Amino acid sequence: MPSPIQPLYVHSISHFHPENVISNRFLEELDIGTSDEWILERVGISERRTVLPLDYIKATRNADVRAGQEAALYTNVETGRRAGVLALERAGLKPSDIGMVVAGGCCPESAIPSEACRIAAALGIEAAAIDINSACSSFGAQLHLLASMQGLPPHVLVVVPENTTRVVDYSDRATAVLWGDGTSAAVVSKDVPAPLRVVETTLTSSPAGWSHVTIPRFGHFGQDGSAVQRFAIKTTLGCLEAMLPAAREHVAKTGGAIHFAGHQANLLVLESVAKRARLAPAEHWHNVVARGNTGAAGAPSVLSEHWGELSPGDAVILVVVGSGLTWSSLRMEVA
């Protein structure tokens, strides 16, 4: 069950997506047995972004993930730096104002040092830096743990660099159609108020399901698609319904609006959850159609793309699920 916490203030959320576009037509041209109609019927995705050169994907289908890492146009550090710059700008802060950097996601580029340390260095931040990785639920896990910590510095930068197309097998239509690359960043604080604040969090795991979604070291992404879809629908709906009563009570008092953003993996799953929770279309924010599955950066990047639309009195619910199996939810309010 969600539990109230001392508010964790969110001063900004930002995103970065690389410029190379993998359209459904591009995937058709790979001759892997897929089509625009087939993709839209199953996952509702039209296009996604990638750090990989398109000619490289055509020529190799990314058969060797180590070659994919070498071919990538951007590193996790560079996409993290770019998202971090925008997060600092939106928060009106300088690198020297950040007292801690937290990073993490599905596919770190190296075992050590932490990507948080490397991203901090790229931003000119000299502060404590650690990784908190929980696959696609990493952003929820990061904010859940930060909300429970004491003695944090005034401002913490949370970066989620997700460039998972580097480990996608583009000869496998079941997984090639899913992934896009994107990075999110957020500036949070326990002490310095901001209009957007996290007021409830959850973090849960079912380790018995660890084998359903995997990325082996030097291997391709793989999943048990049907099992993962059932898990995603049931878990996302349960988390959303647990937080909706408090969110509805809040907006009834304030006259604000409810906004829901889930894990951006499959439009059909998200729409099913929103319908079962009796959310109006305007209450469901998503970007999976144009961005694909950007892992742990998906839900926060949705908020970033709608950052200017948040209004006083609004309530925001994020629900994220991922490998592990893990899931997390966040309820936010706009003062």
CSV table of C-alpha atoms in Angstrom, one decimal:
chain,number,residue,atom,x,y,z
A,1,MET,CA,0.0,0.0,0.0
A,2,PRO,CA,1.2,3.6,-0.7
A,3,SER,CA,2.2,5.5,2.4
A,4,PRO,CA,2.5,9.3,3.0
A,5,ILE,CA,6.0,10.7,3.1
A,6,GLN,CA,7.7,13.9,3.9
A,7,PRO,CA,7.3,15.7,0.6
A,8,LEU,CA,10.1,15.3,-2.0
A,9,TYR,CA,10.0,18.5,-4.1
A,10,VAL,CA,10.6,18.2,-7.8
A,11,HIS,CA,12.1,21.4,-9.2
A,12,SER,CA,12.4,20.2,-12.8
A,13,ILE,CA,12.1,17.2,-15.1
A,14,SER,CA,13.8,17.1,-18.5
A,15,HIS,CA,14.4,14.7,-21.4
A,16,PHE,CA,16.7,14.1,-24.4
A,17,HIS,CA,15.9,11.9,-27.4
A,18,PRO,CA,18.5,11.3,-30.2
A,19,GLU,CA,17.7,12.4,-33.7
A,20,ASN,CA,17.8,9.1,-35.6
A,21,VAL,CA,14.2,7.8,-36.2
A,22,ILE,CA,13.3,4.1,-36.5
A,23,SER,CA,10.0,4.2,-38.3
A,24,ASN,CA,7.7,1.3,-38.8
A,25,ARG,CA,8.5,1.5,-42.5
A,26,PHE,CA,12.2,1.2,-41.7
A,27,LEU,CA,11.5,-2.0,-39.8
A,28,GLU,CA,9.5,-3.3,-42.7
A,29,GLU,CA,12.5,-2.7,-45.0
A,30,LEU,CA,14.6,-4.9,-42.7
A,31,ASP,CA,12.5,-7.8,-44.0
A,32,ILE,CA,12.0,-9.5,-40.6
A,33,GLY,CA,8.4,-10.3,-41.1
A,34,THR,CA,6.8,-7.2,-39.6
A,35,SER,CA,4.7,-4.4,-41.0
A,36,ASP,CA,3.2,-1.1,-39.9
A,37,GLU,CA,-0.2,-2.7,-39.4
A,38,TRP,CA,1.3,-5.6,-37.4
A,39,ILE,CA,3.2,-3.3,-35.1
A,40,LEU,CA,0.3,-0.9,-34.5
A,41,GLU,CA,-2.1,-3.8,-33.7
A,42,ARG,CA,0.2,-5.2,-31.1
A,43,VAL,CA,2.0,-2.4,-29.4
A,44,GLY,CA,0.7,0.9,-30.9
A,45,ILE,CA,4.1,2.3,-31.7
A,46,SER,CA,4.7,4.3,-34.9
A,47,GLU,CA,8.4,5.3,-34.4
A,48,ARG,CA,11.2,5.4,-32.0
A,49,ARG,CA,14.6,7.2,-31.6
A,50,THR,CA,18.0,5.4,-31.6
A,51,VAL,CA,21.6,6.3,-30.8
A,52,LEU,CA,22.6,3.8,-33.5
A,53,PRO,CA,23.3,4.8,-37.1
A,54,LEU,CA,20.4,3.5,-39.3
A,55,ASP,CA,22.9,2.2,-41.9
A,56,TYR,CA,24.6,0.2,-39.2
A,57,ILE,CA,21.2,-1.4,-38.2
A,58,LYS,CA,20.5,-2.2,-41.9
A,59,ALA,CA,23.9,-3.8,-42.5
A,60,THR,CA,24.3,-5.8,-39.3
A,61,ARG,CA,20.9,-6.1,-37.5
A,62,ASN,CA,23.1,-5.4,-34.5
A,63,ALA,CA,24.1,-9.0,-34.3
A,64,ASP,CA,27.1,-8.1,-32.0
A,65,VAL,CA,26.1,-5.9,-29.0
A,66,ARG,CA,29.7,-4.9,-28.4
A,67,ALA,CA,29.8,-3.6,-32.0
A,68,GLY,CA,26.6,-1.8,-31.3
A,69,GLN,CA,28.1,0.0,-28.3
A,70,GLU,CA,31.1,1.1,-30.4
A,71,ALA,CA,28.8,2.2,-33.3
A,72,ALA,CA,26.5,4.4,-31.1
A,73,LEU,CA,26.5,8.1,-31.9
A,74,TYR,CA,26.0,9.0,-28.2
A,75,THR,CA,27.1,7.4,-25.0
A,76,ASN,CA,24.9,7.2,-21.9
A,77,VAL,CA,27.1,9.8,-20.4
A,78,GLU,CA,26.5,12.3,-23.3
A,79,THR,CA,22.7,11.8,-23.3
A,80,GLY,CA,22.7,12.1,-19.5
A,81,ARG,CA,24.7,15.3,-19.8
A,82,ARG,CA,22.3,16.8,-22.3
A,83,ALA,CA,19.2,15.9,-20.2
A,84,GLY,CA,21.0,17.2,-17.1
A,85,VAL,CA,21.7,20.5,-18.7
A,86,LEU,CA,18.0,21.0,-19.4
A,87,ALA,CA,17.0,19.9,-15.9
A,88,LEU,CA,19.4,22.5,-14.4
A,89,GLU,CA,18.1,25.2,-16.8
A,90,ARG,CA,14.5,24.5,-15.9
A,91,ALA,CA,15.3,24.5,-12.2
A,92,GLY,CA,17.3,27.7,-12.5
A,93,LEU,CA,20.4,26.1,-11.0
A,94,LYS,CA,24.1,25.7,-11.7
A,95,PRO,CA,26.2,22.5,-11.6
A,96,SER,CA,27.7,23.8,-8.3
A,97,ASP,CA,24.2,23.8,-6.7
A,98,ILE,CA,23.9,20.0,-7.0
A,99,GLY,CA,25.1,18.1,-4.0
A,100,MET,CA,24.4,14.6,-5.2
A,101,VAL,CA,23.9,12.8,-8.6
A,102,VAL,CA,21.9,9.6,-8.8
A,103,ALA,CA,21.7,7.6,-12.1
A,104,GLY,CA,20.5,4.2,-13.3
A,105,GLY,CA,18.4,2.3,-15.8
A,106,CYS,CA,18.2,-0.8,-17.8
A,107,CYS,CA,21.5,-0.9,-19.7
A,108,PRO,CA,24.6,0.8,-18.1
A,109,GLU,CA,27.7,0.9,-20.4
A,110,SER,CA,30.2,-0.3,-17.8
A,111,ALA,CA,30.3,-2.1,-14.5
A,112,ILE,CA,32.5,0.6,-12.9
A,113,PRO,CA,32.7,3.5,-12.4
A,114,SER,CA,29.1,4.3,-11.8
A,115,GLU,CA,27.4,6.2,-14.6
A,116,ALA,CA,26.4,8.8,-12.0
A,117,CYS,CA,30.1,9.6,-11.5
A,118,ARG,CA,30.7,9.8,-15.2
A,119,ILE,CA,27.7,12.0,-15.9
A,120,ALA,CA,28.5,14.2,-12.9
A,121,ALA,CA,32.0,14.7,-14.3
A,122,ALA,CA,30.6,15.6,-17.7
A,123,LEU,CA,28.4,18.2,-16.1
A,124,GLY,CA,31.2,19.7,-14.0
A,125,ILE,CA,29.5,18.5,-10.7
A,126,GLU,CA,31.9,17.5,-7.9
A,127,ALA,CA,29.6,15.7,-5.5
A,128,ALA,CA,28.5,12.3,-4.2
A,129,ALA,CA,27.4,10.2,-7.1
A,130,ILE,CA,25.8,6.7,-7.1
A,131,ASP,CA,23.8,4.4,-9.3
A,132,ILE,CA,20.4,3.0,-8.3
A,133,ASN,CA,19.4,0.5,-11.0
A,134,SER,CA,16.0,-1.2,-11.0
A,135,ALA,CA,15.5,-1.7,-14.8
A,136,CYS,CA,12.4,0.0,-16.1
A,137,SER,CA,11.2,1.0,-12.6
A,138,SER,CA,14.5,2.8,-11.8
A,139,PHE,CA,13.0,6.3,-11.7
A,140,GLY,CA,10.3,5.3,-9.2
A,141,ALA,CA,12.9,3.3,-7.1
A,142,GLN,CA,15.3,6.3,-7.1
A,143,LEU,CA,12.7,8.8,-5.9
A,144,HIS,CA,11.2,6.3,-3.4
A,145,LEU,CA,14.6,5.8,-1.8
A,146,LEU,CA,15.6,9.5,-1.9
A,147,ALA,CA,12.2,10.3,-0.2
A,148,SER,CA,13.1,8.0,2.6
A,149,MET,CA,16.7,9.2,3.2
A,150,GLN,CA,17.9,11.7,5.7
A,151,GLY,CA,20.8,14.2,5.5
A,152,LEU,CA,20.5,14.8,1.7
A,153,PRO,CA,22.1,17.9,0.2
A,154,PRO,CA,19.7,20.7,-0.8
A,155,HIS,CA,19.5,19.6,-4.5
A,156,VAL,CA,19.9,16.1,-6.0
A,157,LEU,CA,20.1,15.5,-9.8
A,158,VAL,CA,18.5,12.2,-10.9
A,159,VAL,CA,19.5,11.0,-14.4
A,160,VAL,CA,18.1,8.0,-16.3
A,161,PRO,CA,20.1,7.3,-19.4
A,162,GLU,CA,18.3,4.7,-21.5
A,163,ASN,CA,20.0,3.8,-24.8
A,164,THR,CA,18.8,0.2,-25.0
A,165,THR,CA,18.7,-0.1,-28.8
A,166,ARG,CA,22.4,-0.9,-28.4
A,167,VAL,CA,21.3,-4.4,-27.2
A,168,VAL,CA,18.3,-5.0,-29.5
A,169,ASP,CA,18.5,-7.9,-32.0
A,170,TYR,CA,17.1,-6.3,-35.2
A,171,SER,CA,16.6,-9.7,-36.7
A,172,ASP,CA,13.9,-10.5,-34.1
A,173,ARG,CA,10.6,-8.8,-34.9
A,174,ALA,CA,9.2,-9.4,-31.5
A,175,THR,CA,11.7,-7.1,-29.8
A,176,ALA,CA,12.9,-4.9,-32.6
A,177,VAL,CA,9.6,-3.1,-32.7
A,178,LEU,CA,9.6,-2.1,-29.1
A,179,TRP,CA,12.7,-0.1,-28.1
A,180,GLY,CA,13.6,3.5,-28.5
A,181,ASP,CA,16.3,5.5,-26.8
A,182,GLY,CA,15.7,8.4,-24.4
A,183,THR,CA,17.1,10.0,-21.3
A,184,SER,CA,15.4,11.8,-18.5
A,185,ALA,CA,16.7,14.0,-15.7
A,186,ALA,CA,15.1,15.6,-12.6
A,187,VAL,CA,16.2,17.9,-9.9
A,188,VAL,CA,14.7,17.0,-6.5
A,189,SER,CA,15.0,18.3,-2.9
A,190,LYS,CA,13.7,17.4,0.5
A,191,ASP,CA,14.4,20.8,1.9
A,192,VAL,CA,13.8,23.4,-0.8
A,193,PRO,CA,10.1,23.8,-1.7
A,194,ALA,CA,8.9,23.7,-5.3
A,195,PRO,CA,5.3,23.6,-6.7
A,196,LEU,CA,5.5,19.9,-7.7
A,197,ARG,CA,6.0,17.5,-4.8
A,198,VAL,CA,6.0,13.8,-4.4
A,199,VAL,CA,3.6,12.9,-1.5
A,200,GLU,CA,3.3,9.0,-1.8
A,201,THR,CA,5.6,6.3,-3.1
A,202,THR,CA,5.8,2.6,-3.4
A,203,LEU,CA,8.5,0.1,-4.4
A,204,THR,CA,7.9,-3.7,-4.6
A,205,SER,CA,9.5,-6.7,-6.2
A,206,SER,CA,8.7,-10.3,-7.1
A,207,PRO,CA,12.1,-11.9,-7.6
A,208,ALA,CA,10.5,-15.2,-8.6
A,209,GLY,CA,9.8,-13.6,-12.0
A,210,TRP,CA,13.4,-12.5,-12.6
A,211,SER,CA,13.8,-14.6,-15.8
A,212,HIS,CA,10.8,-12.9,-17.6
A,213,VAL,CA,12.9,-9.9,-18.8
A,214,THR,CA,16.7,-10.0,-19.2
A,215,ILE,CA,19.7,-8.3,-20.8
A,216,PRO,CA,22.7,-10.6,-20.3
A,217,ARG,CA,26.1,-9.0,-20.3
A,218,PHE,CA,27.2,-8.9,-23.9
A,219,GLY,CA,23.8,-10.3,-24.9
A,220,HIS,CA,20.6,-9.1,-26.5
A,221,PHE,CA,17.4,-8.0,-24.7
A,222,GLY,CA,14.9,-10.8,-24.3
A,223,GLN,CA,11.5,-11.3,-22.6
A,224,ASP,CA,8.5,-13.6,-22.2
A,225,GLY,CA,6.2,-11.2,-23.9
A,226,SER,CA,2.8,-12.7,-22.8
A,227,ALA,CA,3.9,-13.1,-19.2
A,228,VAL,CA,5.2,-9.6,-19.0
A,229,GLN,CA,2.1,-8.1,-20.6
A,230,ARG,CA,-0.1,-9.8,-18.0
A,231,PHE,CA,2.1,-8.7,-15.2
A,232,ALA,CA,2.2,-5.1,-16.6
A,233,ILE,CA,-1.6,-4.8,-16.9
A,234,LYS,CA,-2.4,-6.3,-13.4
A,235,THR,CA,0.4,-4.5,-11.6
A,236,THR,CA,-0.1,-1.1,-13.2
A,237,LEU,CA,-3.8,-1.2,-12.6
A,238,GLY,CA,-3.4,-2.2,-9.0
A,239,CYS,CA,-0.9,0.6,-8.3
A,240,LEU,CA,-3.0,3.2,-10.1
A,241,GLU,CA,-6.2,2.2,-8.3
A,242,ALA,CA,-4.5,2.4,-4.9
A,243,MET,CA,-3.4,6.0,-5.5
A,244,LEU,CA,-6.5,7.3,-7.4
A,245,PRO,CA,-8.8,7.9,-4.4
A,246,ALA,CA,-6.3,10.3,-2.8
A,247,ALA,CA,-5.7,12.0,-6.1
A,248,ARG,CA,-9.4,12.4,-6.8
A,249,GLU,CA,-9.9,13.8,-3.3
A,250,HIS,CA,-7.1,16.3,-3.9
A,251,VAL,CA,-8.5,17.6,-7.2
A,252,ALA,CA,-12.0,17.7,-5.8
A,253,LYS,CA,-10.8,20.3,-3.3
A,254,THR,CA,-8.5,22.2,-5.6
A,255,GLY,CA,-10.3,22.1,-8.9
A,256,GLY,CA,-7.2,20.7,-10.6
A,257,ALA,CA,-6.8,17.8,-13.0
A,258,ILE,CA,-5.5,14.2,-12.7
A,259,HIS,CA,-2.6,13.1,-14.9
A,260,PHE,CA,-1.5,9.5,-15.2
A,261,ALA,CA,1.7,8.3,-16.9
A,262,GLY,CA,2.6,4.6,-16.9
A,263,HIS,CA,5.6,2.7,-18.1
A,264,GLN,CA,5.8,3.5,-21.8
A,265,ALA,CA,6.2,0.0,-23.3
A,266,ASN,CA,2.9,-0.7,-25.1
A,267,LEU,CA,0.1,1.7,-25.9
A,268,LEU,CA,-2.6,-1.0,-25.9
A,269,VAL,CA,-1.6,-2.0,-22.3
A,270,LEU,CA,-1.7,1.6,-21.2
A,271,GLU,CA,-5.0,2.3,-22.7
A,272,SER,CA,-6.4,-0.9,-21.2
A,273,VAL,CA,-5.3,0.2,-17.7
A,274,ALA,CA,-6.6,3.7,-18.2
A,275,LYS,CA,-10.0,2.4,-19.3
A,276,ARG,CA,-10.3,-0.1,-16.5
A,277,ALA,CA,-9.4,2.7,-14.0
A,278,ARG,CA,-12.1,4.9,-15.6
A,279,LEU,CA,-9.7,7.7,-16.6
A,280,ALA,CA,-10.7,10.1,-19.3
A,281,PRO,CA,-8.4,10.2,-22.4
A,282,ALA,CA,-7.3,13.7,-21.3
A,283,GLU,CA,-6.2,12.3,-17.9
A,284,HIS,CA,-3.8,9.8,-19.6
A,285,TRP,CA,-0.5,11.2,-20.7
A,286,HIS,CA,1.8,9.1,-22.9
A,287,ASN,CA,4.5,9.3,-25.6
A,288,VAL,CA,5.1,5.7,-26.5
A,289,VAL,CA,3.5,6.1,-30.0
A,290,ALA,CA,6.4,8.4,-31.1
A,291,ARG,CA,9.2,7.4,-28.7
A,292,GLY,CA,8.7,3.6,-28.2
A,293,ASN,CA,9.8,1.9,-25.0
A,294,THR,CA,12.4,4.1,-23.5
A,295,GLY,CA,12.7,2.0,-20.4
A,296,ALA,CA,13.0,3.8,-17.1
A,297,ALA,CA,13.1,7.2,-18.9
A,298,GLY,CA,9.7,6.7,-20.4
A,299,ALA,CA,7.3,7.9,-17.6
A,300,PRO,CA,9.5,10.9,-16.5
A,301,SER,CA,10.0,11.9,-20.1
A,302,VAL,CA,6.2,12.1,-20.5
A,303,LEU,CA,6.1,14.5,-17.6
A,304,SER,CA,8.9,16.5,-19.1
A,305,GLU,CA,7.1,16.8,-22.4
A,306,HIS,CA,4.1,18.1,-20.5
A,307,TRP,CA,6.1,20.2,-18.0
A,308,GLY,CA,4.5,23.5,-19.1
A,309,GLU,CA,1.0,22.1,-18.8
A,310,LEU,CA,1.1,21.3,-15.0
A,311,SER,CA,-1.2,23.7,-13.1
A,312,PRO,CA,-1.8,24.4,-9.4
A,313,GLY,CA,-4.1,21.9,-7.9
A,314,ASP,CA,-3.2,19.1,-10.3
A,315,ALA,CA,-2.5,15.5,-9.2
A,316,VAL,CA,0.0,13.3,-11.0
A,317,ILE,CA,0.4,9.5,-10.7
A,318,LEU,CA,3.3,7.6,-12.2
A,319,VAL,CA,3.4,3.8,-12.3
A,320,VAL,CA,6.4,2.0,-13.6
A,321,VAL,CA,7.1,-1.7,-13.9
A,322,GLY,CA,10.3,-3.6,-14.9
A,323,SER,CA,12.6,-6.5,-14.8
A,324,GLY,CA,13.2,-8.1,-11.5
A,325,LEU,CA,10.2,-8.2,-11.5
A,326,THR,CA,9.9,-4.8,-9.9
A,327,TRP,CA,7.4,-2.0,-9.8
A,328,SER,CA,7.0,1.4,-8.2
A,329,SER,CA,4.4,4.2,-8.1
A,330,LEU,CA,4.5,7.9,-7.2
A,331,ARG,CA,1.8,10.3,-6.4
A,332,MET,CA,2.5,14.0,-6.9
A,333,GLU,CA,0.6,17.2,-6.2
A,334,VAL,CA,1.1,20.7,-7.7
A,335,ALA,CA,0.8,23.5,-5.2
